[in-house]
Short mmCIF file of C-alpha atoms in Angstrom, two decimals:
data_model
loop_
_atom_site.label_atom_id
_atom_site.label_comp_id
_atom_site.label_asym_id
_atom_site.label_seq_id
_atom_site.Cartn_x
_atom_site.Cartn_y
_atom_site.Cartn_z
CA MET A 1 -83.45 -91.99 -164.76
CA LEU A 2 -86.04 -89.42 -163.69
CA GLY A 3 -88.12 -87.46 -165.66
CA VAL A 4 -90.15 -84.10 -164.31
CA SER A 5 -92.25 -86.38 -162.25
CA ASP A 6 -93.14 -89.82 -161.22
CA ARG A 7 -96.70 -91.66 -160.94
CA LEU A 8 -98.04 -93.39 -157.88
CA ASP A 9 -101.67 -95.24 -158.18
CA GLY A 10 -102.34 -92.84 -160.95
CA ILE A 11 -101.35 -89.54 -159.06
CA ARG A 12 -98.67 -87.56 -160.94
CA ILE A 13 -95.69 -87.12 -158.31
CA ARG A 14 -94.41 -83.86 -158.99
CA VAL A 15 -91.45 -83.93 -156.72
CA ARG A 16 -87.80 -85.12 -157.82
CA TRP A 17 -87.94 -87.18 -154.65
CA ARG A 18 -84.72 -88.99 -156.11
CA ALA A 19 -82.96 -86.21 -156.02
CA SER A 20 -83.67 -85.74 -152.21
CA SER A 21 -83.02 -89.14 -151.89
CA ASP A 22 -79.36 -88.84 -153.38
CA LEU A 23 -78.58 -85.49 -151.06
CA THR A 24 -79.91 -87.81 -147.83
CA GLY A 25 -77.97 -90.64 -148.52
CA THR A 26 -74.62 -88.44 -149.10
CA VAL A 27 -75.12 -86.79 -145.75
CA LEU A 28 -76.23 -90.36 -144.09
CA THR A 29 -73.06 -91.49 -145.45
CA TYR A 30 -70.79 -88.62 -144.08
CA LEU A 31 -72.37 -89.27 -140.72
CA ALA A 32 -69.65 -92.39 -140.45
CA GLY A 33 -67.13 -89.49 -139.88
CA PRO A 34 -68.46 -88.02 -136.59
CA LEU A 35 -69.17 -91.46 -135.26
CA ALA A 36 -65.61 -92.58 -135.96
CA PHE A 37 -64.65 -89.93 -132.86
CA PRO A 38 -66.74 -91.51 -130.12
CA LEU A 39 -65.28 -95.11 -131.47
CA LEU A 40 -61.76 -94.03 -131.10
CA LEU A 41 -62.67 -92.78 -127.62
CA ALA A 42 -63.95 -96.04 -126.84
CA VAL A 43 -60.83 -97.77 -128.06
CA TYR A 44 -58.75 -95.43 -125.91
CA TYR A 45 -60.82 -95.73 -122.89
CA GLY A 46 -61.28 -99.66 -123.31
CA GLU A 47 -64.91 -99.39 -123.80
CA SER A 48 -67.15 -101.40 -126.08
CA VAL A 49 -67.25 -100.17 -129.59
CA LEU A 50 -70.10 -101.97 -130.64
CA PRO A 51 -72.42 -99.34 -130.33
CA PHE A 52 -70.71 -97.12 -132.75
CA VAL A 53 -69.50 -99.86 -135.40
CA ALA A 54 -73.43 -100.72 -135.45
CA ALA A 55 -74.31 -97.22 -136.08
CA ILE A 56 -71.63 -96.63 -138.78
CA ALA A 57 -72.83 -100.01 -140.20
CA VAL A 58 -76.54 -99.05 -140.33
CA THR A 59 -75.64 -95.18 -141.59
CA LEU A 60 -73.21 -96.56 -144.67
CA ALA A 61 -75.82 -99.16 -145.28
CA LEU A 62 -78.94 -96.52 -145.41
CA GLY A 63 -76.85 -93.98 -147.02
CA GLY A 64 -75.53 -96.01 -149.75
CA GLY A 65 -79.25 -97.49 -150.40
CA LEU A 66 -80.71 -93.92 -150.95
CA ARG A 67 -77.94 -92.88 -153.27
CA TYR A 68 -78.47 -96.13 -155.14
CA VAL A 69 -82.29 -95.27 -155.74
CA GLY A 70 -81.52 -91.49 -156.07
CA ASP A 71 -80.42 -89.51 -158.67
CA ALA A 72 -77.11 -86.89 -158.25
CA GLU A 73 -78.24 -85.66 -161.62
CA ALA A 74 -81.48 -84.66 -161.03
CA ASP A 75 -82.14 -80.55 -160.20
CA LEU A 76 -82.58 -80.18 -156.39
CA GLY A 77 -85.91 -77.39 -156.50
CA PRO A 78 -87.48 -75.87 -153.70
CA ARG A 79 -89.45 -79.00 -153.25
CA GLU A 80 -86.78 -81.45 -153.05
CA ALA A 81 -85.11 -79.37 -150.59
CA PHE A 82 -87.94 -79.01 -148.16
CA LEU A 83 -88.23 -83.00 -148.55
CA ALA A 84 -84.39 -83.42 -148.01
CA VAL A 85 -84.07 -81.12 -145.07
CA ALA A 86 -86.93 -82.85 -143.26
CA LEU A 87 -85.69 -86.45 -144.02
CA ILE A 88 -82.07 -85.37 -143.07
CA TRP A 89 -83.18 -84.04 -139.69
CA LEU A 90 -85.22 -87.48 -138.99
CA LEU A 91 -82.87 -89.89 -140.41
CA VAL A 92 -79.70 -88.76 -138.87
CA ALA A 93 -81.59 -88.28 -135.49
CA ALA A 94 -82.43 -92.19 -135.92
CA VAL A 95 -78.99 -93.21 -136.79
CA GLY A 96 -77.91 -90.99 -133.78
CA ALA A 97 -79.83 -93.25 -131.28
CA ILE A 98 -78.63 -96.36 -132.14
CA PRO A 99 -75.44 -96.39 -130.11
CA PHE A 100 -77.81 -95.38 -127.29
CA VAL A 101 -80.03 -98.38 -127.82
CA VAL A 102 -76.91 -100.85 -128.60
CA ALA A 103 -75.33 -100.02 -125.62
CA GLY A 104 -78.28 -101.23 -123.61
CA VAL A 105 -77.58 -98.74 -120.52
CA GLY A 106 -79.80 -96.40 -118.43
CA THR A 107 -82.76 -94.89 -119.59
CA ILE A 108 -81.86 -94.23 -123.05
CA ALA A 109 -81.46 -97.77 -123.79
CA HIS A 110 -85.27 -97.81 -124.55
CA PRO A 111 -85.88 -96.76 -128.32
CA VAL A 112 -88.17 -94.04 -127.54
CA ASN A 113 -85.86 -92.51 -125.07
CA ALA A 114 -82.99 -93.26 -127.36
CA MET A 115 -84.60 -91.41 -130.23
CA PHE A 116 -85.77 -88.58 -127.66
CA GLU A 117 -82.12 -88.13 -126.76
CA ALA A 118 -80.93 -87.97 -130.20
CA MET A 119 -83.55 -85.79 -131.60
CA SER A 120 -82.96 -83.54 -128.40
CA GLY A 121 -79.32 -83.36 -129.32
CA LEU A 122 -79.53 -82.96 -133.28
CA THR A 123 -81.81 -80.09 -132.84
CA THR A 124 -79.66 -78.38 -130.12
CA THR A 125 -82.43 -78.84 -127.48
CA GLY A 126 -80.44 -80.46 -124.66
CA ALA A 127 -83.60 -81.65 -122.88
CA THR A 128 -82.49 -85.34 -121.69
CA VAL A 129 -83.91 -88.25 -120.10
CA LEU A 130 -81.09 -89.55 -118.79
CA GLU A 131 -81.31 -90.11 -114.97
CA ASP A 132 -77.93 -91.80 -113.88
CA PHE A 133 -74.78 -90.25 -115.56
CA SER A 134 -72.44 -92.39 -113.96
CA VAL A 135 -73.80 -95.63 -115.60
CA HIS A 136 -72.60 -94.70 -119.25
CA SER A 137 -69.60 -94.91 -120.62
CA ARG A 138 -67.16 -91.72 -122.04
CA SER A 139 -67.76 -92.71 -125.41
CA VAL A 140 -71.19 -92.62 -125.13
CA MET A 141 -71.56 -89.48 -123.14
CA MET A 142 -69.42 -87.63 -125.81
CA TRP A 143 -71.51 -88.87 -128.59
CA ARG A 144 -74.54 -86.97 -127.08
CA GLN A 145 -72.05 -83.88 -127.45
CA VAL A 146 -70.65 -84.45 -131.07
CA ILE A 147 -74.39 -84.99 -132.28
CA GLN A 148 -75.32 -81.52 -130.62
CA TRP A 149 -72.18 -80.08 -132.42
CA LEU A 150 -73.43 -81.53 -135.55
CA GLY A 151 -76.74 -79.67 -135.23
CA GLY A 152 -75.56 -76.40 -134.41
CA LEU A 153 -73.47 -76.76 -137.51
CA GLY A 154 -76.11 -78.46 -139.95
CA ILE A 155 -78.85 -75.75 -139.08
CA LEU A 156 -76.33 -73.33 -139.66
CA ILE A 157 -75.20 -74.25 -143.16
CA LEU A 158 -78.89 -74.88 -143.80
CA ALA A 159 -80.20 -71.46 -142.76
CA THR A 160 -77.54 -69.95 -145.01
CA ALA A 161 -77.29 -71.93 -147.74
CA VAL A 162 -80.71 -74.11 -148.26
CA LEU A 163 -83.22 -72.38 -146.64
CA SER A 164 -82.13 -69.03 -148.16
CA GLU A 165 -82.89 -70.65 -151.48
CA LEU A 166 -86.51 -71.54 -150.25
CA GLY A 167 -87.09 -68.11 -148.82
CA VAL A 168 -88.15 -69.47 -145.50
CA GLY A 169 -85.99 -69.67 -142.19
CA GLY A 170 -85.69 -65.73 -141.95
CA ALA A 171 -83.32 -65.86 -144.89
CA GLN A 172 -85.08 -62.60 -146.87
CA LEU A 173 -84.64 -60.70 -143.25
CA MET A 174 -80.70 -61.90 -143.18
CA GLU A 175 -80.22 -60.41 -146.37
CA SER A 176 -81.62 -57.05 -145.30
CA GLU A 177 -80.39 -56.90 -141.89
CA THR A 178 -76.56 -58.01 -142.76
CA GLN A 179 -76.69 -55.78 -145.75
CA THR A 180 -75.87 -58.81 -148.06
CA ARG A 181 -77.55 -59.55 -151.30
CA ASP A 182 -78.30 -62.98 -152.22
CA LEU A 183 -76.92 -64.28 -149.05
CA ASN A 184 -76.54 -67.83 -150.15
CA LYS A 185 -73.81 -66.43 -152.16
CA LEU A 186 -71.28 -65.19 -149.91
CA THR A 187 -69.19 -67.07 -152.23
CA PRO A 188 -69.73 -68.10 -155.70
CA LYS A 189 -71.05 -71.68 -154.84
CA ILE A 190 -73.14 -73.00 -151.72
CA SER A 191 -70.23 -75.47 -151.69
CA GLU A 192 -67.71 -72.81 -150.62
CA THR A 193 -70.53 -71.05 -148.24
CA ALA A 194 -70.65 -74.41 -146.30
CA ARG A 195 -66.95 -74.43 -146.19
CA LEU A 196 -66.53 -70.77 -144.93
CA LEU A 197 -69.11 -71.57 -142.40
CA TRP A 198 -67.42 -74.56 -141.60
CA GLY A 199 -64.07 -73.29 -141.11
CA LEU A 200 -65.52 -70.38 -138.48
CA TYR A 201 -67.64 -72.77 -136.72
CA VAL A 202 -64.57 -75.24 -136.03
CA GLY A 203 -62.22 -72.08 -135.20
CA ILE A 204 -64.67 -70.66 -132.59
CA THR A 205 -64.81 -74.14 -131.12
CA LEU A 206 -61.30 -74.90 -130.96
CA LEU A 207 -61.06 -71.49 -129.60
CA ALA A 208 -63.41 -72.50 -126.80
CA VAL A 209 -61.73 -75.84 -126.12
CA GLY A 210 -58.38 -73.86 -125.55
CA VAL A 211 -60.32 -71.22 -123.04
CA TYR A 212 -61.94 -74.08 -121.04
CA PHE A 213 -58.79 -76.58 -120.89
CA ALA A 214 -56.56 -73.51 -119.73
CA LEU A 215 -59.03 -72.29 -117.12
CA GLY A 216 -59.21 -75.89 -116.01
CA LEU A 217 -55.58 -76.44 -115.53
CA ALA A 218 -55.48 -73.11 -113.87
CA LEU A 219 -58.35 -73.39 -111.56
CA ASP A 220 -60.47 -76.69 -111.79
CA PRO A 221 -58.84 -80.10 -112.57
CA ARG A 222 -62.41 -81.64 -113.28
CA MET A 223 -62.41 -79.32 -116.57
CA ASP A 224 -59.96 -81.89 -118.08
CA LEU A 225 -59.58 -82.00 -121.74
CA TYR A 226 -62.45 -84.48 -122.32
CA ASN A 227 -64.81 -81.90 -120.37
CA ALA A 228 -63.48 -78.93 -122.39
CA VAL A 229 -63.87 -80.48 -126.00
CA ALA A 230 -67.40 -81.72 -124.31
CA HIS A 231 -68.62 -78.36 -123.54
CA ALA A 232 -67.15 -76.17 -126.27
CA PHE A 233 -69.04 -78.63 -128.65
CA THR A 234 -72.23 -77.55 -126.88
CA SER A 235 -71.95 -74.02 -125.70
CA VAL A 236 -70.98 -72.83 -129.66
CA ALA A 237 -73.61 -75.27 -130.95
CA THR A 238 -76.19 -73.46 -128.11
CA ALA A 239 -77.13 -77.08 -127.62
CA GLY A 240 -76.87 -77.60 -123.75
CA PHE A 241 -75.62 -81.31 -123.51
CA SER A 242 -73.09 -81.78 -120.46
CA PRO A 243 -71.61 -85.16 -119.38
CA GLU A 244 -71.83 -83.70 -116.01
CA PRO A 245 -75.25 -84.07 -113.88
CA LEU A 246 -74.93 -80.36 -112.55
CA SER A 247 -74.05 -79.02 -115.63
CA VAL A 248 -71.66 -76.32 -116.01
CA GLY A 249 -72.59 -75.72 -112.11
CA ALA A 250 -70.06 -78.41 -111.53
CA PHE A 251 -67.05 -76.12 -112.19
CA HIS A 252 -65.22 -73.18 -111.17
CA PRO A 253 -67.29 -69.72 -110.93
CA VAL A 254 -64.52 -68.22 -113.39
CA ILE A 255 -65.47 -70.97 -116.02
CA GLN A 256 -69.00 -70.49 -115.75
CA TRP A 257 -68.18 -66.50 -116.81
CA ALA A 258 -65.92 -68.01 -119.56
CA VAL A 259 -69.10 -69.96 -121.05
CA ILE A 260 -70.91 -67.03 -121.35
CA PRO A 261 -69.45 -65.04 -123.96
CA PHE A 262 -69.25 -68.73 -126.18
CA MET A 263 -73.07 -68.76 -125.57
CA ILE A 264 -73.70 -65.76 -126.76
CA VAL A 265 -71.18 -65.74 -129.86
CA GLY A 266 -72.99 -68.89 -131.07
CA SER A 267 -76.26 -66.97 -130.99
CA THR A 268 -74.82 -64.37 -132.98
CA SER A 269 -75.35 -64.14 -136.65
CA PHE A 270 -72.48 -66.06 -138.19
CA VAL A 271 -72.47 -63.96 -141.54
CA LEU A 272 -71.67 -60.78 -139.12
CA LEU A 273 -69.17 -62.72 -137.46
CA TYR A 274 -67.63 -63.45 -140.66
CA PHE A 275 -67.62 -59.42 -141.76
CA PHE A 276 -66.66 -58.79 -138.25
CA ILE A 277 -63.37 -61.16 -138.36
CA ASN A 278 -62.68 -59.88 -142.28
CA GLY A 279 -61.99 -56.24 -140.99
CA ASP A 280 -65.93 -54.94 -141.41
CA PRO A 281 -66.86 -54.98 -137.72
CA GLU A 282 -69.52 -52.06 -138.71
CA ARG A 283 -72.01 -54.33 -139.73
CA LEU A 284 -72.30 -56.30 -136.31
CA LEU A 285 -71.80 -53.27 -134.32
CA ARG A 286 -74.47 -51.12 -135.74
CA ASN A 287 -76.79 -53.96 -136.34
CA GLU A 288 -80.45 -53.36 -134.90
CA GLU A 289 -81.13 -57.27 -134.32
CA PHE A 290 -77.75 -57.55 -132.55
CA HIS A 291 -78.52 -54.68 -130.26
CA PHE A 292 -82.15 -55.79 -129.72
CA TYR A 293 -81.03 -59.20 -128.88
CA LEU A 294 -78.17 -57.91 -126.48
CA GLY A 295 -80.56 -55.47 -124.90
CA ALA A 296 -83.05 -58.34 -124.42
CA LEU A 297 -80.42 -60.36 -122.79
CA ALA A 298 -79.47 -57.46 -120.20
CA ALA A 299 -82.73 -56.44 -119.53
CA ILE A 300 -84.02 -59.63 -118.56
CA SER A 301 -80.56 -60.40 -116.51
CA GLY A 302 -81.20 -57.41 -114.61
CA ILE A 303 -84.92 -58.27 -113.69
CA VAL A 304 -83.79 -61.92 -112.60
CA ALA A 305 -80.77 -60.56 -110.86
CA LEU A 306 -83.24 -58.17 -108.63
CA SER A 307 -85.69 -60.72 -108.30
CA LEU A 308 -82.88 -62.78 -106.59
CA PHE A 309 -81.47 -60.07 -104.61
CA PHE A 310 -84.98 -59.12 -103.00
CA ASP A 311 -86.16 -62.57 -102.45
CA PRO A 312 -85.06 -63.66 -98.66
CA GLY A 313 -85.26 -67.66 -99.75
CA THR A 314 -82.16 -66.83 -101.67
CA GLU A 315 -78.71 -66.66 -100.06
CA PHE A 316 -76.23 -65.45 -102.81
CA GLY A 317 -73.68 -62.91 -102.42
CA PHE A 318 -73.50 -60.25 -105.06
CA GLU A 319 -70.92 -61.92 -107.51
CA GLU A 320 -73.29 -64.95 -107.44
CA THR A 321 -76.15 -63.24 -107.82
CA VAL A 322 -75.14 -61.39 -111.07
CA ARG A 323 -73.45 -64.47 -112.37
CA HIS A 324 -76.19 -67.06 -111.81
CA ALA A 325 -78.53 -64.22 -113.25
CA LEU A 326 -76.39 -63.74 -116.35
CA PHE A 327 -75.65 -67.46 -116.97
CA ASN A 328 -79.11 -69.01 -116.58
CA VAL A 329 -80.85 -66.03 -118.83
CA ALA A 330 -78.23 -66.16 -121.35
CA SER A 331 -78.17 -69.98 -121.43
CA LEU A 332 -82.25 -69.58 -122.03
CA VAL A 333 -82.18 -66.55 -124.51
CA THR A 334 -79.64 -68.38 -126.44
CA THR A 335 -81.43 -71.66 -126.17
CA THR A 336 -78.40 -73.18 -124.89
CA GLY A 337 -79.98 -75.00 -122.18
CA TYR A 338 -76.76 -75.24 -119.49
CA ALA A 339 -77.45 -74.19 -115.81
CA SER A 340 -75.02 -73.25 -113.31
CA THR A 341 -77.42 -73.76 -110.57
CA ASP A 342 -80.84 -75.25 -109.85
CA PHE A 343 -83.36 -72.36 -110.56
CA GLU A 344 -86.08 -74.35 -109.85
CA LEU A 345 -85.48 -73.09 -106.43
CA TRP A 346 -85.87 -69.73 -107.21
CA SER A 347 -88.73 -67.45 -106.75
CA PRO A 348 -91.99 -67.52 -109.03
CA ALA A 349 -91.12 -64.05 -110.29
CA ALA A 350 -87.20 -65.24 -111.69
CA LYS A 351 -88.71 -68.35 -112.84
CA ASN A 352 -91.35 -66.39 -114.77
CA MET A 353 -88.59 -64.19 -116.39
CA LEU A 354 -86.82 -67.33 -117.32
CA PHE A 355 -89.82 -68.64 -118.72
CA LEU A 356 -90.23 -65.51 -120.93
CA SER A 357 -86.63 -65.96 -122.12
CA MET A 358 -87.51 -69.18 -123.69
CA PHE A 359 -89.38 -67.41 -126.49
CA ILE A 360 -86.87 -64.84 -127.69
CA GLY A 361 -83.94 -66.75 -129.41
CA GLY A 362 -80.69 -65.23 -130.55
CA MET A 363 -80.17 -64.06 -134.06
CA VAL A 364 -81.00 -65.17 -137.57
CA GLY A 365 -78.28 -67.08 -138.77
CA SER A 366 -76.57 -68.40 -135.95
CA THR A 367 -76.75 -71.95 -134.24
CA THR A 368 -79.57 -71.02 -131.86
CA CYS A 369 -83.38 -71.80 -131.82
CA SER A 370 -86.65 -70.28 -130.48
CA ILE A 371 -88.73 -67.45 -132.33
CA LYS A 372 -85.46 -65.65 -133.03
CA SER A 373 -84.70 -61.76 -132.30
CA LEU A 374 -85.10 -60.37 -135.61
CA ARG A 375 -88.79 -61.76 -136.01
CA TRP A 376 -89.65 -59.89 -132.35
CA LEU A 377 -87.83 -56.78 -133.62
CA VAL A 378 -89.59 -56.58 -137.24
CA ALA A 379 -92.97 -57.57 -135.23
CA LEU A 380 -92.37 -54.46 -132.76
CA LYS A 381 -91.70 -52.27 -135.42
CA ALA A 382 -94.43 -53.22 -137.47
CA PHE A 383 -97.02 -52.87 -134.95
CA ARG A 384 -95.61 -49.51 -134.01
CA ARG A 385 -96.23 -48.59 -137.60
CA ASN A 386 -99.76 -49.45 -137.29
CA LEU A 387 -100.22 -47.60 -134.35
CA PHE A 388 -98.84 -44.58 -136.83
CA THR A 389 -100.81 -45.17 -139.33
CA SER A 390 -104.01 -45.28 -137.69
CA VAL A 391 -103.56 -42.03 -136.82
CA HIS A 392 -102.24 -40.95 -140.29
CA PRO A 393 -104.38 -43.34 -142.67
CA ASP A 394 -102.43 -41.26 -145.57
CA ALA A 395 -98.75 -42.07 -144.23
CA VAL A 396 -96.67 -44.09 -146.22
CA ARG A 397 -94.19 -45.84 -143.71
CA PRO A 398 -91.99 -48.68 -144.19
CA VAL A 399 -90.55 -51.01 -141.57
CA ARG A 400 -86.76 -50.51 -141.61
CA VAL A 401 -84.01 -52.75 -139.72
CA SER A 402 -80.82 -51.22 -139.87
CA GLY A 403 -81.91 -48.79 -142.01
CA SER A 404 -83.22 -51.24 -144.83
CA PRO A 405 -87.07 -51.64 -145.67
CA VAL A 406 -88.47 -54.88 -144.98
CA ASP A 407 -90.70 -56.22 -147.81
CA GLU A 408 -94.31 -56.57 -146.73
CA GLU A 409 -94.76 -60.03 -147.82
CA VAL A 410 -91.73 -61.10 -145.12
CA ILE A 411 -93.70 -59.20 -142.55
CA ARG A 412 -97.02 -61.12 -143.11
CA ASP A 413 -94.97 -64.29 -142.94
CA ILE A 414 -93.64 -63.18 -139.36
CA TYR A 415 -96.99 -62.62 -138.27
CA ALA A 416 -97.93 -65.84 -139.62
CA TYR A 417 -94.86 -67.69 -138.23
CA LEU A 418 -95.46 -66.01 -134.86
CA LEU A 419 -99.27 -67.13 -134.75
CA LEU A 420 -98.38 -70.80 -135.75
CA SER A 421 -95.92 -71.16 -133.12
CA ILE A 422 -98.44 -69.97 -130.37
CA ILE A 423 -101.31 -72.45 -131.59
CA ILE A 424 -98.30 -75.43 -131.27
CA PHE A 425 -97.15 -74.27 -128.18
CA PHE A 426 -100.47 -74.02 -126.65
CA LEU A 427 -101.71 -77.32 -128.27
CA LEU A 428 -98.55 -79.27 -126.99
CA THR A 429 -99.15 -77.70 -123.44
CA VAL A 430 -102.66 -79.08 -123.27
CA PHE A 431 -101.39 -82.28 -124.78
CA VAL A 432 -98.99 -82.53 -121.97
CA VAL A 433 -101.30 -81.54 -119.23
CA VAL A 434 -103.76 -84.20 -120.47
CA ASP A 435 -101.53 -87.02 -120.96
CA ALA A 436 -99.92 -86.65 -117.92
CA ALA A 437 -103.28 -86.81 -115.89
CA ARG A 438 -104.48 -90.12 -118.21
CA VAL A 439 -101.68 -91.96 -116.51
CA GLY A 440 -102.36 -90.52 -113.16
CA ILE A 441 -98.97 -87.84 -113.25
CA SER A 442 -99.34 -84.47 -111.90
CA VAL A 443 -98.03 -81.74 -113.73
CA SER A 444 -99.06 -77.92 -112.94
CA GLU A 445 -100.11 -75.79 -115.96
CA PHE A 446 -96.73 -73.71 -115.30
CA GLU A 447 -94.60 -77.05 -115.47
CA ALA A 448 -96.34 -78.36 -118.62
CA MET A 449 -96.39 -74.79 -120.68
CA GLY A 450 -92.46 -74.93 -119.53
CA ALA A 451 -91.81 -78.33 -121.00
CA ALA A 452 -93.73 -77.39 -124.21
CA ALA A 453 -91.85 -73.99 -124.94
CA SER A 454 -88.68 -76.01 -124.12
CA THR A 455 -89.18 -78.84 -126.33
CA PHE A 456 -90.84 -77.19 -129.36
CA LEU A 457 -88.59 -74.03 -129.01
CA ASN A 458 -85.71 -76.36 -128.59
CA ILE A 459 -84.40 -74.66 -125.18
CA GLY A 460 -83.44 -77.78 -122.98
CA PRO A 461 -84.45 -77.57 -119.45
CA ALA A 462 -87.89 -76.48 -117.96
CA PHE A 463 -89.48 -76.43 -114.58
CA GLY A 464 -90.49 -79.11 -112.28
CA ASP A 465 -89.20 -82.75 -112.94
CA ALA A 466 -88.11 -81.04 -116.57
CA GLY A 467 -85.83 -78.59 -114.50
CA PRO A 468 -82.11 -77.99 -115.03
CA TYR A 469 -81.17 -80.75 -112.90
CA GLY A 470 -83.92 -82.83 -114.02
CA THR A 471 -85.12 -85.33 -116.51
CA TYR A 472 -88.16 -85.89 -119.08
CA ALA A 473 -88.06 -89.50 -118.29
CA SER A 474 -91.09 -89.01 -116.02
CA PHE A 475 -93.38 -88.12 -118.47
CA PRO A 476 -95.41 -90.31 -120.03
CA LEU A 477 -94.16 -92.30 -123.20
CA SER A 478 -96.76 -90.92 -125.54
CA THR A 479 -95.62 -87.30 -123.95
CA ARG A 480 -92.18 -88.21 -124.87
CA ALA A 481 -92.91 -89.38 -128.29
CA VAL A 482 -95.02 -86.29 -129.43
CA MET A 483 -91.94 -84.06 -127.83
CA ILE A 484 -89.55 -85.60 -130.21
CA VAL A 485 -91.70 -84.93 -133.36
CA LEU A 486 -92.24 -81.20 -132.07
CA MET A 487 -88.36 -80.65 -131.69
CA TRP A 488 -88.02 -82.01 -135.20
CA ILE A 489 -90.57 -79.62 -136.41
CA GLY A 490 -89.81 -76.43 -134.36
CA ARG A 491 -85.74 -76.78 -135.30
CA ILE A 492 -86.50 -76.75 -138.89
CA GLU A 493 -88.73 -73.75 -138.71
CA ILE A 494 -92.10 -75.60 -138.79
CA ILE A 495 -92.60 -74.98 -142.69
CA PRO A 496 -90.38 -77.49 -144.48
CA VAL A 497 -92.22 -80.41 -142.31
CA LEU A 498 -95.65 -79.15 -142.45
CA VAL A 499 -95.54 -78.55 -146.19
CA LEU A 500 -94.80 -82.21 -146.62
CA PHE A 501 -98.24 -83.05 -145.76
CA THR A 502 -100.16 -80.91 -148.07
CA LYS A 503 -101.30 -82.32 -151.17
CA ALA A 504 -100.26 -79.43 -153.30
CA PHE A 505 -96.84 -79.93 -152.47
CA TRP A 506 -96.73 -83.63 -153.74
CA THR A 507 -99.17 -83.05 -156.98
CA SER A 508 -100.02 -79.35 -157.94
#
């Protein structure tokens, strides 16, 4: 059905797009399964099933159409994988927005807002445009949770089974850092690797459900089975949506403490977790990235706690101070986006440390977003090496992580990624300020920086109107539209999207 290339207006297209089409169509067809869960909830609660019936019909039709024009026998090479990855994230978010539009309730009934909410969910960002949680059905609110859980699982499988084939997404680093050659071949086939990760992800999620529900029975009836499932989905996925307007702050302090380790586990390398569970804990416990990640989390939490202690405007007790500092720093470092209290009311010092937390991220090979700890660790080691070689120019000193040398090409790629991320972040910040001024909305530079970092790095809450108990609905429609695109680009590590806009990708 397909040769090496197709022709379009005399241009030779060298991407086997039908292979990408078949994979994308397959994923969209499978999306009908997760949509059945909120559909059954709607039946159970006596709510309208139309939003989910419509989404299932669309995803089956679209998936079937893409598979019809696709070619299951065509090889899925690097170019085809880039195209499929970008299309899957975009189209699944589009289908995920359908229940919000069809339900026709609240701010997310608007198509742009629905797409914002769905893209925020799928990319596990956790930024929301909801203003009144009470007007939405329980089934629609659960769909927000489900799509985030799917996004966490999707990026996990994508990073280890697909991007590792392409040399992006930190896969080369994962191989050296986990001391695992051919990371995509933890098992002989990618499909087996996916099943392995699926099993581990589901197991941790079920454990979270059990812990939350048990604590709810003992301490807080608001943490019923519905909320236990909803928060298990988004804590393990490091995602951040909650059916509660006050997020995790709505629950007993002990439940807030219980959420913290699940956020941390979700942002830990699942490859290392696999070895840990299967009798090889040393790979995790001696891992430099793990130490760096936990060290950054502890250091920033300590500084925030001290800021709260010495802030006369904060009246927390000792336990409250430690809990809120650790919880909210962990939430932002792991890019989960939950909140235990309104940190918008905290001192500038504490808020600036929270802003810094947004740029760190968890470990490579986890469900987390942002720049990720391993990139920062390698960049710092490379900078220290450069200082040494400037004094000893004849010295040969490779950068090592957990005892293994890091390839110089990988170090250059990290520098390029950091530079590109910073440029996009600042451009988005400028756009947010200018676009808000265009329509007469006052947005401070700090609030714009927070919103830009939060959406592009897939964090969730920011500051000002977009704070932990706020909403992005106050930003202009054009700003929200741009944020949708940036959430998409940032979640799949920039390159798989940007490369599609180069002529060389299609024709060279």
